[in-house]
CSV table of C-alpha atoms in Angstrom, one decimal:
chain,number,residue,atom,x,y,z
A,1,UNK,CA,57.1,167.5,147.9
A,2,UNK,CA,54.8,169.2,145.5
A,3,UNK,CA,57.9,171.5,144.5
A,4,UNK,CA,59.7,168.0,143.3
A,5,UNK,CA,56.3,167.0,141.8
A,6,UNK,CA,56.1,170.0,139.7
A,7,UNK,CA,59.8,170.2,138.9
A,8,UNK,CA,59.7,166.4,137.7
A,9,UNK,CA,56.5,166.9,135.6
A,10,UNK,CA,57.8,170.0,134.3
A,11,UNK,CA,60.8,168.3,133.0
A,12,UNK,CA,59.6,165.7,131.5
A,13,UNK,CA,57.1,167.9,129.4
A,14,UNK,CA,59.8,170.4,128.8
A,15,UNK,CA,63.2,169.1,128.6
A,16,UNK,CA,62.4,166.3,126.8
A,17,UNK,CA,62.6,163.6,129.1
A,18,UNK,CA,60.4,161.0,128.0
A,19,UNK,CA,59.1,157.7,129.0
A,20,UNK,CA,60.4,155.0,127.0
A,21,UNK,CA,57.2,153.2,126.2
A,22,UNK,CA,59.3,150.7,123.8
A,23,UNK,CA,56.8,147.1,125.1
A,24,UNK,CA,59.0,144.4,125.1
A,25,UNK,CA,57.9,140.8,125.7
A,26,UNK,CA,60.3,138.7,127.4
A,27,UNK,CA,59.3,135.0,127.6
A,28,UNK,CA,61.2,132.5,129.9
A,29,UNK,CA,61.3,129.2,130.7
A,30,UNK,CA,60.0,128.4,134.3
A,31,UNK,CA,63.2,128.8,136.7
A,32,UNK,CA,65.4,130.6,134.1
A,33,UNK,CA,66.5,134.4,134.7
A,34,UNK,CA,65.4,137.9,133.6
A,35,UNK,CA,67.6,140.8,133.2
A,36,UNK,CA,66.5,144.3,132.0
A,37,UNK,CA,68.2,147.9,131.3
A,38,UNK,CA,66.3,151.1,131.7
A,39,UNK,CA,68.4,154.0,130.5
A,40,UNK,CA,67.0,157.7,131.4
A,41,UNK,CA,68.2,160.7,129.7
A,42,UNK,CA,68.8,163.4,132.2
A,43,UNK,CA,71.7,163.4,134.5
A,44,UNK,CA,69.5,165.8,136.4
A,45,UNK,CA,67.6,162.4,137.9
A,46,UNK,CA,70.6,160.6,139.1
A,47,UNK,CA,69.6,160.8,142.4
A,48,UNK,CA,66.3,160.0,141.9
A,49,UNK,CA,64.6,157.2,142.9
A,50,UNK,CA,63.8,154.0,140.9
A,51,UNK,CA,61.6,151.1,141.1
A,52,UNK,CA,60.7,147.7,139.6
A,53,UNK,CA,56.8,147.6,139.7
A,54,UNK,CA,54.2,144.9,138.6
A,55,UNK,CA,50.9,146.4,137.0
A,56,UNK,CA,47.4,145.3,138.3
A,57,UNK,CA,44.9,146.9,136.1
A,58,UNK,CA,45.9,150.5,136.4
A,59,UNK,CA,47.8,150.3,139.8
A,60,UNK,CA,51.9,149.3,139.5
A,61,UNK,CA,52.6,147.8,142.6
A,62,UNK,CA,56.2,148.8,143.5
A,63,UNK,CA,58.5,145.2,144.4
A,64,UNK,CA,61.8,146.6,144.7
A,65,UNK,CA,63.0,149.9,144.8
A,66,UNK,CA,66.2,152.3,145.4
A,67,UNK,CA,66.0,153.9,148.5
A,68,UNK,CA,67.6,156.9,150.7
A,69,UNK,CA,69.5,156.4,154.5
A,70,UNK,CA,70.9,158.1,156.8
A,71,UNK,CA,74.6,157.4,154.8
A,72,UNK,CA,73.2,158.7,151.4
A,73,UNK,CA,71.8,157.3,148.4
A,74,UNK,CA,71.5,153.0,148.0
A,75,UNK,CA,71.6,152.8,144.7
A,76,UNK,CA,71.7,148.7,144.7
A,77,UNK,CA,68.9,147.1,146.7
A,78,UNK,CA,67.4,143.2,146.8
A,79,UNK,CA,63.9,142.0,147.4
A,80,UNK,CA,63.6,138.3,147.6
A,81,UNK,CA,64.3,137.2,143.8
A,82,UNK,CA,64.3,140.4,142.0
A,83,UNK,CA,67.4,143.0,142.7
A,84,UNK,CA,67.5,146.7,140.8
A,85,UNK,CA,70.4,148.7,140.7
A,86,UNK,CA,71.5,152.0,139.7
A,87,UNK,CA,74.3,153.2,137.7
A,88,UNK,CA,73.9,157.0,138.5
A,89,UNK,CA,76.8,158.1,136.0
A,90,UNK,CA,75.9,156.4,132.9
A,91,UNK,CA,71.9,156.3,133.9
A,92,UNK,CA,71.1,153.2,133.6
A,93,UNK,CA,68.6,150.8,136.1
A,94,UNK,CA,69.3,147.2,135.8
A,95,UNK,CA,66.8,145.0,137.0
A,96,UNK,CA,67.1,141.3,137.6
A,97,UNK,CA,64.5,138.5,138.6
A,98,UNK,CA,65.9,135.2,139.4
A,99,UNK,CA,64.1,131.7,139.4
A,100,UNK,CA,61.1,133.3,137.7
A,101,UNK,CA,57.8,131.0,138.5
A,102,UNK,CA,54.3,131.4,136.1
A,103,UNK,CA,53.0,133.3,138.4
A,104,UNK,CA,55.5,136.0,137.4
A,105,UNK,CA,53.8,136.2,134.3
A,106,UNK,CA,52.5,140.0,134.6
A,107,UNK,CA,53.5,143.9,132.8
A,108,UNK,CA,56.6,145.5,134.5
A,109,UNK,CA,57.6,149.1,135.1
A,110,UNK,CA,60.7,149.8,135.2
A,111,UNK,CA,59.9,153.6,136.3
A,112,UNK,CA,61.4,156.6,138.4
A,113,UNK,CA,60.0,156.8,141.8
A,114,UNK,CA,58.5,159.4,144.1
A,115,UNK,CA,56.7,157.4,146.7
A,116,UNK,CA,54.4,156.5,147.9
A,117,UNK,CA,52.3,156.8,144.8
A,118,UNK,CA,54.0,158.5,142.0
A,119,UNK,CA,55.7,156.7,138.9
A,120,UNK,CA,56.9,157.8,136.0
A,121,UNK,CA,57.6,154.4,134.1
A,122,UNK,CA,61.1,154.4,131.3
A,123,UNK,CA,60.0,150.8,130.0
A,124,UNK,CA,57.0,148.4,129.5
A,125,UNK,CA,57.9,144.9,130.1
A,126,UNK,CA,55.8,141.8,129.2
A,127,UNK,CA,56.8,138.8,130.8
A,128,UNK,CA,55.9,135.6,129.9
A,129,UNK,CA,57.1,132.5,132.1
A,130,UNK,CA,55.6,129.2,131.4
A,131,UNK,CA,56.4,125.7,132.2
A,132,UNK,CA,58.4,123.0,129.7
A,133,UNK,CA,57.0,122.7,126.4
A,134,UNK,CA,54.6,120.0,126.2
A,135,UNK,CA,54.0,118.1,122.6
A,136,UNK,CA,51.3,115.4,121.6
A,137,UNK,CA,50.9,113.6,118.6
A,138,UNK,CA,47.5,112.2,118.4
A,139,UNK,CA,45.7,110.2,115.6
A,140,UNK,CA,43.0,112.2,113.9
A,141,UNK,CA,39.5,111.6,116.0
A,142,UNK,CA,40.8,111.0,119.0
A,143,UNK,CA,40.9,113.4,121.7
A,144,UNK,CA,43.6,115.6,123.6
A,145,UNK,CA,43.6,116.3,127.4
A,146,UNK,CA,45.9,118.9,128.9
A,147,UNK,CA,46.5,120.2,132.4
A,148,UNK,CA,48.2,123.4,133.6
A,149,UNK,CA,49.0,124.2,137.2
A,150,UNK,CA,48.9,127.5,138.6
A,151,UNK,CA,49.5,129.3,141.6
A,152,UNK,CA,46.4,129.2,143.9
A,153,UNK,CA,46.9,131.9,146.4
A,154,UNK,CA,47.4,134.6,143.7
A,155,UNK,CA,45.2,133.5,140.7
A,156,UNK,CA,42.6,131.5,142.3
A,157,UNK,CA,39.6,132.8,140.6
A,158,UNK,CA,41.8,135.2,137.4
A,159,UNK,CA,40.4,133.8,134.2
A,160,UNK,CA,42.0,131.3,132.2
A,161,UNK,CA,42.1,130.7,128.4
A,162,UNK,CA,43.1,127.9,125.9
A,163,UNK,CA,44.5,129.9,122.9
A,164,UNK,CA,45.8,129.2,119.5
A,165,UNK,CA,48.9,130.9,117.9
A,166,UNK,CA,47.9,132.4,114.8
A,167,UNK,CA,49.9,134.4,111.7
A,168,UNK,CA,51.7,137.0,112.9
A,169,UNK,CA,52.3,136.1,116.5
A,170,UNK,CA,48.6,136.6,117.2
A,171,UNK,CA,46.3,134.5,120.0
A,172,UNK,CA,43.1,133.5,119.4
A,173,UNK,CA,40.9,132.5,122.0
A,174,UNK,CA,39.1,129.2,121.7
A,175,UNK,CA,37.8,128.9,124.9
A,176,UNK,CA,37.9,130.6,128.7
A,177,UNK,CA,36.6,131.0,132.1
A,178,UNK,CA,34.8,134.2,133.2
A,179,UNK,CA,33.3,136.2,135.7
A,180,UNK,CA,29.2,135.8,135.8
A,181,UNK,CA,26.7,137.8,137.5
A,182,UNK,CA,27.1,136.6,140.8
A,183,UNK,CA,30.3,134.4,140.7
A,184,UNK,CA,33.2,133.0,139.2
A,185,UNK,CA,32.0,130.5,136.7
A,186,UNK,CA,34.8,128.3,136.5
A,187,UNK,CA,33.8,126.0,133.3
A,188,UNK,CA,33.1,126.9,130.1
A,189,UNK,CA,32.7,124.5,126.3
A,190,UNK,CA,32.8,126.6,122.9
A,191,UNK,CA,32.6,124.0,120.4
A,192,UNK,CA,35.0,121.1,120.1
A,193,UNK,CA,37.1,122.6,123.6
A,194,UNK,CA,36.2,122.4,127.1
A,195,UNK,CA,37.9,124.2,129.8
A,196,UNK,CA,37.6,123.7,133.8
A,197,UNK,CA,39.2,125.5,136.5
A,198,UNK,CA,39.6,123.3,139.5
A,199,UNK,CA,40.1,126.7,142.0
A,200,UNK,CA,40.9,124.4,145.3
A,201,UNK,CA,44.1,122.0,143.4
A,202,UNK,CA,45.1,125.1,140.8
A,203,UNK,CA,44.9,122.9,137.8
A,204,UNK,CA,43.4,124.1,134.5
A,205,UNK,CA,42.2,121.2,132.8
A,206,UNK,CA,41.5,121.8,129.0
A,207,UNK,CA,39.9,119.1,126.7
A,208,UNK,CA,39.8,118.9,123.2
A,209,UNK,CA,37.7,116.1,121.3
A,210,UNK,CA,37.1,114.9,117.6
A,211,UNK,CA,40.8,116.3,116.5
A,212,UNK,CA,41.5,117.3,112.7
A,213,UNK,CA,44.4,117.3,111.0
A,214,UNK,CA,44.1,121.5,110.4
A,215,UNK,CA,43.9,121.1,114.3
A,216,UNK,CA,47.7,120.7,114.3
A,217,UNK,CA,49.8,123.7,115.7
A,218,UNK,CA,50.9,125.6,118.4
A,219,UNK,CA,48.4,126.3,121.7
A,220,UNK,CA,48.5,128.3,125.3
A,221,UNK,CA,46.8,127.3,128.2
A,222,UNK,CA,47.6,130.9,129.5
A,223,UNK,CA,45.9,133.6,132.7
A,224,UNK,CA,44.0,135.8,130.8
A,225,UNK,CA,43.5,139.6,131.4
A,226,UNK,CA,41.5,141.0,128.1
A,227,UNK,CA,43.4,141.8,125.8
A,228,UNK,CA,46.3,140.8,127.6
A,229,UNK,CA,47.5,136.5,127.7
A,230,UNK,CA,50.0,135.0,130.0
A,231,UNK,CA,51.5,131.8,129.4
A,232,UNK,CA,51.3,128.8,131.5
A,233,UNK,CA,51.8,125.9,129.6
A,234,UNK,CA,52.6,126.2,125.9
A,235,UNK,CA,51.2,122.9,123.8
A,236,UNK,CA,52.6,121.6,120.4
A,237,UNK,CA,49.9,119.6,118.8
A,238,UNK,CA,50.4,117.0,115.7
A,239,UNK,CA,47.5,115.4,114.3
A,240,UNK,CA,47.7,112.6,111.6
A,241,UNK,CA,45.5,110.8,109.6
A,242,UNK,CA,44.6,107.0,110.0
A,243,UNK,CA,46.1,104.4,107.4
A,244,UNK,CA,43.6,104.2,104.9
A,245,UNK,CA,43.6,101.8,101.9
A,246,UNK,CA,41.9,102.9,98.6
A,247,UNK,CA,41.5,101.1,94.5
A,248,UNK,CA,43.7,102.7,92.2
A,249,UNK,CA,42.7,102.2,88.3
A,250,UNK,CA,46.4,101.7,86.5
A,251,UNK,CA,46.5,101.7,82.8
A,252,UNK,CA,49.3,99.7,81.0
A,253,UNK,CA,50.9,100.4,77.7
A,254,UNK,CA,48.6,97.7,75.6
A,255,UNK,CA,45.4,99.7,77.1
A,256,UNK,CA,44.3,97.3,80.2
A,257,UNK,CA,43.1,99.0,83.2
A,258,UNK,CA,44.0,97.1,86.1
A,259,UNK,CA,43.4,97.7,90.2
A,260,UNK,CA,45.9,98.0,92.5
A,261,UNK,CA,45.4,98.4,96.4
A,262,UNK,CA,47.5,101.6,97.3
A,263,UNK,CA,48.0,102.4,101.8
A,264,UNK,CA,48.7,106.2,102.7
A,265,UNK,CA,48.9,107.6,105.7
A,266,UNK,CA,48.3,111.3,105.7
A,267,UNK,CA,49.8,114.0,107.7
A,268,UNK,CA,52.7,111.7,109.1
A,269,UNK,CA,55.7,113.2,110.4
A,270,UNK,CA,59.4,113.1,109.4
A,271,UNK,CA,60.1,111.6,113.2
A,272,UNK,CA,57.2,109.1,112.4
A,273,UNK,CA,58.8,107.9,109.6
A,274,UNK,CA,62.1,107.8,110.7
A,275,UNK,CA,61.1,105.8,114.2
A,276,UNK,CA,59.3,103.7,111.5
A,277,UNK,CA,62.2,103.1,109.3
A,278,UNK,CA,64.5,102.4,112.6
A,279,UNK,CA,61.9,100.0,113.6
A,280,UNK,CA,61.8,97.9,110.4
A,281,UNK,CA,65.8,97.8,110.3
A,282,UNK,CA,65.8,96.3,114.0
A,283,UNK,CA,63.3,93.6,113.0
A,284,UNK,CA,65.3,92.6,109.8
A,285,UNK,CA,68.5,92.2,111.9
A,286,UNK,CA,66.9,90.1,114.3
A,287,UNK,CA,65.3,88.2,111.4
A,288,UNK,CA,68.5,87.4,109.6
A,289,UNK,CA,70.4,86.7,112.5
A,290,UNK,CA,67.5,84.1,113.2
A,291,UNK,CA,67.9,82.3,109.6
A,292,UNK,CA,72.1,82.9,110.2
A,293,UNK,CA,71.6,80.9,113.5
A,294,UNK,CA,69.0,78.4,112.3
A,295,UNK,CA,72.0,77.7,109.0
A,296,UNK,CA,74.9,77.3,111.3
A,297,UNK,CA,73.1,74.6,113.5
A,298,UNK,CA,72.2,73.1,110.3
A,299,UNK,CA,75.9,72.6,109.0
A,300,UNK,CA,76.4,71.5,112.4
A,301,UNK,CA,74.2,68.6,112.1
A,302,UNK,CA,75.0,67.6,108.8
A,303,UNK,CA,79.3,67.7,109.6
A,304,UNK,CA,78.1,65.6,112.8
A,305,UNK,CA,76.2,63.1,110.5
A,306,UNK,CA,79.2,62.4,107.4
A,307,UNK,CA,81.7,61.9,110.1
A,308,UNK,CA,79.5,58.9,111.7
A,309,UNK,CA,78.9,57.5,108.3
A,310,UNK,CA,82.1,57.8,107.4
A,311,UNK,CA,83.7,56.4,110.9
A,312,UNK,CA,80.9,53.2,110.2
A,313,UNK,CA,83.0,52.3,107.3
A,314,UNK,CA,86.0,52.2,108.1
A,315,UNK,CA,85.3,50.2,111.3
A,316,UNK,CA,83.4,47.7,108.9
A,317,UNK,CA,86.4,47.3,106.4
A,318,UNK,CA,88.4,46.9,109.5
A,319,UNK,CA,86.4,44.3,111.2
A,320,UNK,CA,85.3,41.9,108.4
A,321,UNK,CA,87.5,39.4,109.4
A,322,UNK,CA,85.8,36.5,108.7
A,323,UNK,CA,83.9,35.2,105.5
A,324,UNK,CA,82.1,32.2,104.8
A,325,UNK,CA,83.4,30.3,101.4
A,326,UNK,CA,81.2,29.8,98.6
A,327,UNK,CA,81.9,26.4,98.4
A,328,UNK,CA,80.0,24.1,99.7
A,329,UNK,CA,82.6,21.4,99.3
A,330,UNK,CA,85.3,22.7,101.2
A,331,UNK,CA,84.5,21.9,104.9
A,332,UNK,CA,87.4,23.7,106.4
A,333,UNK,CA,90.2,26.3,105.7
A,334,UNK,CA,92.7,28.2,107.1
A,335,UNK,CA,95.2,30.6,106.4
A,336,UNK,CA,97.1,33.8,106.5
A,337,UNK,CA,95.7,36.6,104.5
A,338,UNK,CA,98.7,38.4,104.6
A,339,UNK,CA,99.9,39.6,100.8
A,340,UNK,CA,103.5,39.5,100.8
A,341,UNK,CA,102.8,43.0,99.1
A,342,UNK,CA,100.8,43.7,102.1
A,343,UNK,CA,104.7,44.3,103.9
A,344,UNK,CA,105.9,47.0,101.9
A,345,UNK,CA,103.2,49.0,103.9
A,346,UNK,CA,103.3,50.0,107.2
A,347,UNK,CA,100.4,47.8,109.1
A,348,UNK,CA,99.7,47.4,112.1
A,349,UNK,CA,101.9,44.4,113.5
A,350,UNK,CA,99.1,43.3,116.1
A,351,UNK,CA,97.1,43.2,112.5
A,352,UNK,CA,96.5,39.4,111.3
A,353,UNK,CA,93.2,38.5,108.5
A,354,UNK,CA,92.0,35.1,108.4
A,355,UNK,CA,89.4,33.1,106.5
A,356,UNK,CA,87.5,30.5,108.5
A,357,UNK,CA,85.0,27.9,107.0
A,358,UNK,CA,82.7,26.1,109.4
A,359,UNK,CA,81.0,22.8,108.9
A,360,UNK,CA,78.1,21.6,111.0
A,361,UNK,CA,79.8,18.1,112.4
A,362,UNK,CA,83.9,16.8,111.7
A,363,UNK,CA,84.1,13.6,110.2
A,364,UNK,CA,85.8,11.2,112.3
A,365,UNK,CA,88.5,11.3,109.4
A,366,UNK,CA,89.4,15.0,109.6
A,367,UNK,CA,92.0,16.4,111.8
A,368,UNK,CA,90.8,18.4,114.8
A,369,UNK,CA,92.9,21.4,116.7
A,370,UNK,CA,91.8,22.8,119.6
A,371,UNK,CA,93.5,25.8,120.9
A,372,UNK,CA,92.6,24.7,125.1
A,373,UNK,CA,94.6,27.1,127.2
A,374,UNK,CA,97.3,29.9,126.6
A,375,UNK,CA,100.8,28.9,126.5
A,376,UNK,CA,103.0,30.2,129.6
A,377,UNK,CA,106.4,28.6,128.4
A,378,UNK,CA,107.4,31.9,127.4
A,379,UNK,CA,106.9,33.7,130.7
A,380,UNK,CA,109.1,34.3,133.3
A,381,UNK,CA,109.1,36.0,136.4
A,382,UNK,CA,110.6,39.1,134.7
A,383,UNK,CA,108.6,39.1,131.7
A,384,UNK,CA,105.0,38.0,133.6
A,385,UNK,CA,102.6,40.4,133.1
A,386,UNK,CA,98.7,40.5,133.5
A,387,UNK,CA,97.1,38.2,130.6
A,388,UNK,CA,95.4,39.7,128.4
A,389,UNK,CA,91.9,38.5,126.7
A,390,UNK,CA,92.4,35.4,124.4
A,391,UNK,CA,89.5,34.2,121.8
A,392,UNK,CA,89.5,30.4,121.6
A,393,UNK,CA,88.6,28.7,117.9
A,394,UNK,CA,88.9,25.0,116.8
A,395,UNK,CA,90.3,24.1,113.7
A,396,UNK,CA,89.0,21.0,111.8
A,397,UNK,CA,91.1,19.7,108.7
A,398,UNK,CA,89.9,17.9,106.3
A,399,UNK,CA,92.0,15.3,103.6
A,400,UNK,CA,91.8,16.5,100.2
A,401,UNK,CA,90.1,14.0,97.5
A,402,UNK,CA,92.0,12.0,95.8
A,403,UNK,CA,93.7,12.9,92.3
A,404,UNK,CA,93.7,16.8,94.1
A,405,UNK,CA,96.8,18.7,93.7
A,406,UNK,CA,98.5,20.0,96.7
């Protein structure tokens, strides 16, 4: 054993095997995949053992690793979601974490292996797994309340932070829980944000009041292991002003300053405006199909109205039948009304006009016809049919005056 230990370290001073110390940060979405190559140098470690390791301060913790039986060397082996495997003759370690969960959220060796406690690591991994992205758009003053679930069991009392992304990739830290003399104190306020760690539920709860507009931007609720910050929950934050209405002075051509009442809205968003924009061309469709509606009945009513006027007419023209004679003298009348001109023209044969003039009392010297009954000469027994209404008049005629032509 410490002829291998010697060997290895000897090599790796000597023959220029080194440790690839190349830090990569990997980021994934909660229940997405991580794959990772580790290449080493020497053919000479082929056979040697690798493992994928999570580091805990200054102690790698090994999670899977290559192993040795009784039929030779396993160069592929799985461990619950993560599997490494070894490609001995073109050296290189493949490692690959399935379903990853926040709580993967650590720094990963990818490292030769002499158990049980020696590591020589080929690459420095930084994984960062966090949940959906969350985004808020809030109205400037108003405040922003945030929770982040985490694994209980293995970060119960691990400090958390609320950070802000800065240039360069850079966190800031706004505000975290720590460590305190005697225990865990699990609440902390550093100006305008507030954090709490409910330990018992695993929910971070971060609250930010009195929000600016330079508040806007991108934020972590992350486990946090100085100076290193893990994700949990990553937060995109817009913040725009209120509508506010202000005087404008505006000066015309002839020199007259007038005021005009100008509304801005500061700091809105392209979506804003476009959800605004779509909302305004909604409510004029549904006003001008309104007024379309409210015109059609409108014709409607008005069509409906001319044709009753104009059917009034025509059955008046049709039924003045009768009309009394302006002269007084003539007691009684009657006649056909029919113009001879009147044939020519196709009428109605059931059709007949007549002019009646009626005077209070006959003289016993006029003639007097009274139409009694309907005549049933004309029917027979072939020809009977049901009898239709009759109208009844009586006819008085009387003499004309003397020296009168006929």
């Amino acid at each position: 054993m410490e002829l291998r230990f010697l060997l290895l370290l000897l090599l790796l001073c000597i023959s220029g095997f080194q440790a690839q110390e190349s830090d990569a940060v990997e980021s994934r979405v909660e229940g997405q995949s991580l794959v990772v190559e580790c290449r080493y140098r020497s053919p000479d470690y082929s056979a040697t053992r690798k493992t994928w390791c999570q580091l805990r301060g200054e102690i790698c913790s090994p999670l899977v690793s290559t192993s040795y039986t009784s039929y030779g060397y396993n160069n592929k082996v799985a461990s619950g979601r993560t599997t490494i495997e070894d490609d001995t003759r073109n050296g290189i370690v493949t490692i690959t974490m399935e379903k990853l969960q926040v709580q993967d959220s650590r720094v990963y060796w990818c490292a030769l292996y002499d158990p049980p406690n020696t590591l020589y690591p080929l690459t420095t991994i930084k994984l960062d797994v966090f949940k959906e992205v969350h985004e808020y758009d809030v109205i400037e003053g108003q405040s922003l309340s945030v929770q982040c679930p985490y694994n209980t069991q293995r970060y119960k009392e691990e400090k958390k932070a609320w950070c802000r992304s800065t240039v360069q990739n850079k966190w800031e830290v706004l505000v975290n829980t720590y460590h305190g003399f005697l225990s865990y104190q699990n609440s902390a306020q550093k100006g305008r944000a507030r954090i709490h760690d409910d330990t018992q539920k695993g929910i971070v709860t971060i609250t930010m009041e009195k929000l600016k507009v330079d508040d806007a931007g991108v934020y972590w609720c992350a486990l946090y292991q100085p100076p290193n910050l893990y994700r949990i929950i990553e937060v995109k934050l817009a913040v725009t002003k209120t509508t506010t209405t202000r005087v404008v002075p505006v000066t015309s051509s002839t020199g007259h300053t007038s005021l005009i009442l100008s509304t801005a809205s500061a700091g809105v968003n392209p979506a804003d405006s476009s959800l605004s924009s779509e909302r305004n061309f909604i409510i004029l469709g549904v006003v001008l199909g309104v007024l379309f509606i409210l015109a059609l009945i409108g014709l409607v009513i008005l069509y409906t109205r001319k044709s009753k006027q104009l059917k009034t007419r025509g059955d008046g023209q049709a039924e003045a039948i009768y009309e009394e004679p302006k002269d007084a003298t003539v007691s009684q009348g009657f006649g056909n009304m029919n113009d001879p001109k009147d044939d020519k023209q196709e009428i109605p044969q059931d059709l007949k006009y007549a002019t009646l003039a009626f005077k209070s009392r006959p003289s016993p010297r006029e003639s007097v016809y009274d139409n009694i009954t309907p005549s049933r000469a004309l029917e027979t027994p072939h020809t009977r049919s049901s009898t239709e209404p009759v109208e009844y008049a009586s006819i008085s005629l009387k003499p004309l005056a003397s020296g009168t032509k006929s």
